[in-house]
mmCIF file of C-alpha atoms in Angstrom:
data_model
loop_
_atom_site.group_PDB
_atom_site.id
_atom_site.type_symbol
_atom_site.label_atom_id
_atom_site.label_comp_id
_atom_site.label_asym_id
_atom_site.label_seq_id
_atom_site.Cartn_x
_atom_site.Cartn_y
_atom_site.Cartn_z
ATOM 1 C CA UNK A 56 0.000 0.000 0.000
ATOM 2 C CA UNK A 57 1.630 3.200 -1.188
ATOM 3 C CA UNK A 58 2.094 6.011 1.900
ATOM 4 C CA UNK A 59 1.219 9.705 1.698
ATOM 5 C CA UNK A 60 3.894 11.946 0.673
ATOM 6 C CA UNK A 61 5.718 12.900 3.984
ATOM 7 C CA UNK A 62 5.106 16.611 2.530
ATOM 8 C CA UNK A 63 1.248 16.354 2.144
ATOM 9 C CA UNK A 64 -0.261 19.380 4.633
ATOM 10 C CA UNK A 65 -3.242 18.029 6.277
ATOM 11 C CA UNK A 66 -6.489 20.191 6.264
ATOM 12 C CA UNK A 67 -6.906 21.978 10.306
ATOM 13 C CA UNK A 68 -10.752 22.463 8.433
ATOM 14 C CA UNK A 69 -11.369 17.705 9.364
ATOM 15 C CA UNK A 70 -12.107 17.277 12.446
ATOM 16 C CA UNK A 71 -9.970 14.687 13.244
ATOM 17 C CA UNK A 72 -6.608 16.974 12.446
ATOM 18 C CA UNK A 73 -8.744 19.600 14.463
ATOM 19 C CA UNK A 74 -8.884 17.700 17.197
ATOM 20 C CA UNK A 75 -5.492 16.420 17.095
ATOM 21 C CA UNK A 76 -3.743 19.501 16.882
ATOM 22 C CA UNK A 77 -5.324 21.431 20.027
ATOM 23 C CA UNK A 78 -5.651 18.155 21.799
ATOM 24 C CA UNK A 79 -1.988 17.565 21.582
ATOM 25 C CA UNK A 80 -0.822 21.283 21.647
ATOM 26 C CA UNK A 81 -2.779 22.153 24.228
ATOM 27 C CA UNK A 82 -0.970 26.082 24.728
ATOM 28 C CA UNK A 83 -2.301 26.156 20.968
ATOM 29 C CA UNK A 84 -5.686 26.306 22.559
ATOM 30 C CA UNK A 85 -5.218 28.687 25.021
ATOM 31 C CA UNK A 86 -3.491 30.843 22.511
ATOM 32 C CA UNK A 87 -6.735 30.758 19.891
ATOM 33 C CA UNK A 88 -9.129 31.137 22.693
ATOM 34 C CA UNK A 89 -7.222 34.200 23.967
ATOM 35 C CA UNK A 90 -6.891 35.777 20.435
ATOM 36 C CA UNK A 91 -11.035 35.393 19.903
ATOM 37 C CA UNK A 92 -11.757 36.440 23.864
ATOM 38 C CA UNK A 93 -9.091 39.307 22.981
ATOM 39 C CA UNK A 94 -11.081 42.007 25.054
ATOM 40 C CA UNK A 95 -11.226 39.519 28.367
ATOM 41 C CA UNK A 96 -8.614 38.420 30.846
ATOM 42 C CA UNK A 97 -6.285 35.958 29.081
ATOM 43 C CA UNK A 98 -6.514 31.915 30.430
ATOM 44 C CA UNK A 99 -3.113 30.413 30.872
ATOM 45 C CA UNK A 100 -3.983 26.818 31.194
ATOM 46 C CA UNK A 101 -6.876 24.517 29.517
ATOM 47 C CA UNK A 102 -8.338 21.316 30.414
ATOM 48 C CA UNK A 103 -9.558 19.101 27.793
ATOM 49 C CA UNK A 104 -12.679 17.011 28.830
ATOM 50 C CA UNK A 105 -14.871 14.329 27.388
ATOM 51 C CA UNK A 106 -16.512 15.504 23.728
ATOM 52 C CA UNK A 107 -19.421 13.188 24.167
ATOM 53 C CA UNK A 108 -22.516 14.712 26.236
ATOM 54 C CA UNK A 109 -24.456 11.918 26.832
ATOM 55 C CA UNK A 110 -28.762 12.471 26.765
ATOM 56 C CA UNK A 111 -30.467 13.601 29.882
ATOM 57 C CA UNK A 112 -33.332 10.970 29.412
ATOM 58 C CA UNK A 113 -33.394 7.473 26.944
ATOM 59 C CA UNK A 114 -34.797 9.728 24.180
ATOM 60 C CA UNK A 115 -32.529 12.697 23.996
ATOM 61 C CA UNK A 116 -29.974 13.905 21.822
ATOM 62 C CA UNK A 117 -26.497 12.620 21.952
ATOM 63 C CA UNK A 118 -24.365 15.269 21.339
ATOM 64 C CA UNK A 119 -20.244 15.351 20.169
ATOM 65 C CA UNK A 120 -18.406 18.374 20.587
ATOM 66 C CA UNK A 121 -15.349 18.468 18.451
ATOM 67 C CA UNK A 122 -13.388 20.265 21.588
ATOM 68 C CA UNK A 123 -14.934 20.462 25.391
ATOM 69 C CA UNK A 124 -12.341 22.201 28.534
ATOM 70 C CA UNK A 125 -12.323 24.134 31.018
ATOM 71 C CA UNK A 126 -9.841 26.632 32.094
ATOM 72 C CA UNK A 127 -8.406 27.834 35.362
ATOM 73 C CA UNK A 128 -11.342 30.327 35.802
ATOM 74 C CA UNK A 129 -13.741 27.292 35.418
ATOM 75 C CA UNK A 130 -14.853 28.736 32.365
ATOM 76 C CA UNK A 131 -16.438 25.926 30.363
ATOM 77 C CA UNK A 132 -15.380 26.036 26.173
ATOM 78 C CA UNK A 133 -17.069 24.154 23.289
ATOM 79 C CA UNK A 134 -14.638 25.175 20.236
ATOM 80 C CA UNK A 135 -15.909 23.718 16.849
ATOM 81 C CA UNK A 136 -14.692 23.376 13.407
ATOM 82 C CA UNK A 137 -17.414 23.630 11.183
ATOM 83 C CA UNK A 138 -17.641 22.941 7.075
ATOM 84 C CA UNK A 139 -20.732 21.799 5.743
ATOM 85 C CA UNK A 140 -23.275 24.426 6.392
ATOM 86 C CA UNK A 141 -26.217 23.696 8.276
ATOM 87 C CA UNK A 142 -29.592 25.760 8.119
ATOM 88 C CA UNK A 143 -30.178 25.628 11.852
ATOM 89 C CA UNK A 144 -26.153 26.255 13.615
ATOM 90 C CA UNK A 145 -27.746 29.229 15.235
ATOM 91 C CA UNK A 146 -29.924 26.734 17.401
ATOM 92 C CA UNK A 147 -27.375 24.146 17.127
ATOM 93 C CA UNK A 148 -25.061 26.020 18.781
ATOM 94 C CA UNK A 149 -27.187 27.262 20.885
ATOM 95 C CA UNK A 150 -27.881 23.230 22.303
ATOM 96 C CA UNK A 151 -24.328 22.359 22.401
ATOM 97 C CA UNK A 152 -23.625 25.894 24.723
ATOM 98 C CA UNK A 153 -26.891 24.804 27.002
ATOM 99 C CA UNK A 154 -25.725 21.237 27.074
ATOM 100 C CA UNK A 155 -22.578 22.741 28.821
ATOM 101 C CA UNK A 156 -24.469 24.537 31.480
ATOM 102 C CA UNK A 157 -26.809 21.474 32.352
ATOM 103 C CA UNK A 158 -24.009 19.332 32.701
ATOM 104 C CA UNK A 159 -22.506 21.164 35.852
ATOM 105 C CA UNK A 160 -25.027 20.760 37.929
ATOM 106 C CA UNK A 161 -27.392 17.644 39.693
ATOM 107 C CA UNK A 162 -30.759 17.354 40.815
ATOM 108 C CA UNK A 163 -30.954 20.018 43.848
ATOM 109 C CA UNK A 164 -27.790 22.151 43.258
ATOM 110 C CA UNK A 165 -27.928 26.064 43.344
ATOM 111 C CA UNK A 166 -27.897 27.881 40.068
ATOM 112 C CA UNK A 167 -25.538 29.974 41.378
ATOM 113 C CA UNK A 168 -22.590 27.950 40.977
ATOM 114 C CA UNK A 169 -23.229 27.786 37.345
ATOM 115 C CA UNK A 170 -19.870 28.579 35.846
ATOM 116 C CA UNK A 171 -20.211 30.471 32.303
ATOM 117 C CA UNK A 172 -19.841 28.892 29.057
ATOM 118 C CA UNK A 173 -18.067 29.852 25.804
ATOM 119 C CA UNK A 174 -18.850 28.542 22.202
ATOM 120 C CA UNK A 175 -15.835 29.424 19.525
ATOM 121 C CA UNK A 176 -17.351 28.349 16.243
ATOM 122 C CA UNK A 177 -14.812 28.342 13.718
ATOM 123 C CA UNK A 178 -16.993 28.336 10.724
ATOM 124 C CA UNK A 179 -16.014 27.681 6.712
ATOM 125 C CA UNK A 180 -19.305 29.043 5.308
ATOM 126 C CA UNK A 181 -21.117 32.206 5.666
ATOM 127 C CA UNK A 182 -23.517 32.444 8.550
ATOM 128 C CA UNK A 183 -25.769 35.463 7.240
ATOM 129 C CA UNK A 184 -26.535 36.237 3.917
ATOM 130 C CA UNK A 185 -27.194 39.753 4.504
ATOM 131 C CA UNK A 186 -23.923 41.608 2.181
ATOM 132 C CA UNK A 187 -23.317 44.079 5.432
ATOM 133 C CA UNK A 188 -22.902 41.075 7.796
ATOM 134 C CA UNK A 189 -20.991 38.288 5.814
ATOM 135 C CA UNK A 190 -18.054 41.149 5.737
ATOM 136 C CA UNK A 191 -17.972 40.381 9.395
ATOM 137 C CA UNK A 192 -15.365 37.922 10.586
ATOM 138 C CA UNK A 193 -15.664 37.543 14.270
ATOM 139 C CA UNK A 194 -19.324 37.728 16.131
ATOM 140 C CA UNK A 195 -20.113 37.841 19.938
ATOM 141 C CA UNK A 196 -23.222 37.004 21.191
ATOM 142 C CA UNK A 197 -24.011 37.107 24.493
ATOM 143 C CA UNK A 198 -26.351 35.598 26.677
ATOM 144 C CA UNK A 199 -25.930 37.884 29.270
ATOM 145 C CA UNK A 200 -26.074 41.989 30.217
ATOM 146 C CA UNK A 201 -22.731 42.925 29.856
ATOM 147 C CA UNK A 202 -23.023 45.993 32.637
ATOM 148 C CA UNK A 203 -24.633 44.473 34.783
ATOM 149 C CA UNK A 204 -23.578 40.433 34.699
#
């Protein structure tokens, strides 16, 4: 069986090389969530955890993140790598981001210790048609009153 050429780049865009590469470099990570979170206090360590977010009940959704941490603020990440364009990644991302938030807490805990979470959606298709917004590169939405958190 012939090999690839030792030369042969391989595409950051699959999610396997995604994964590997900030999974293995993990300062990579922290450097690419500090350059999109440029206006908030840098993190200076990551933890990667589990992708797989198992179903709350028999008949849920099983979700797959393509990268899941936490950093030394407990800040909780969900960084994707997205090609193919799907009509519904505003609510998609929206489940994988609420996902996070139900996962840190059992039956009877306060809401309070709810740590925040942070989607980075690297995306390889234009999220809104309208010409004025797909000149946009980098979008923040926030759950959240910014003045008064």
């Amino acid at each position: 069986m012939p090999s690839a050429p030792t030369n042969t780049l391989l595409d950051p865009k699959n999610d396997y090389v995604f994964f590997r590469v900030f999974s293995e470099e993990p300062d990579l990570l922290v450097d690419l969530i500090n350059v999109v979170r440029r206006d908030e206090p840098p993190i200076t360590e990551i933890e990667l955890l589990n992708p797989h977010l198992s179903p709350e009940r028999l008949s849920g959704k099983h979700l797959i993140l393509d990268l899941r941490a936490i950093d030394e603020y407990e800040q909780h990440y969900n960084i994707e790598m997205q090609v193919r364009r799907f009509a519904a990644w505003n609510a998609r991302g929206i489940l994988y981001l609420a996902r996070l938030l139900s996962e840190q807490l059992d039956t009877g805990k306060d809401y309070r210790r709810l740590k925040p979470v942070i989607g980075i959606h690297l995306l390889d298709f234009t999220l809104f048609d309208a010409e004025e917004q797909s000149k946009q590169a980098l979008w923040c939405f926030e759950m959240r009153d910014r003045d008064h958190p």
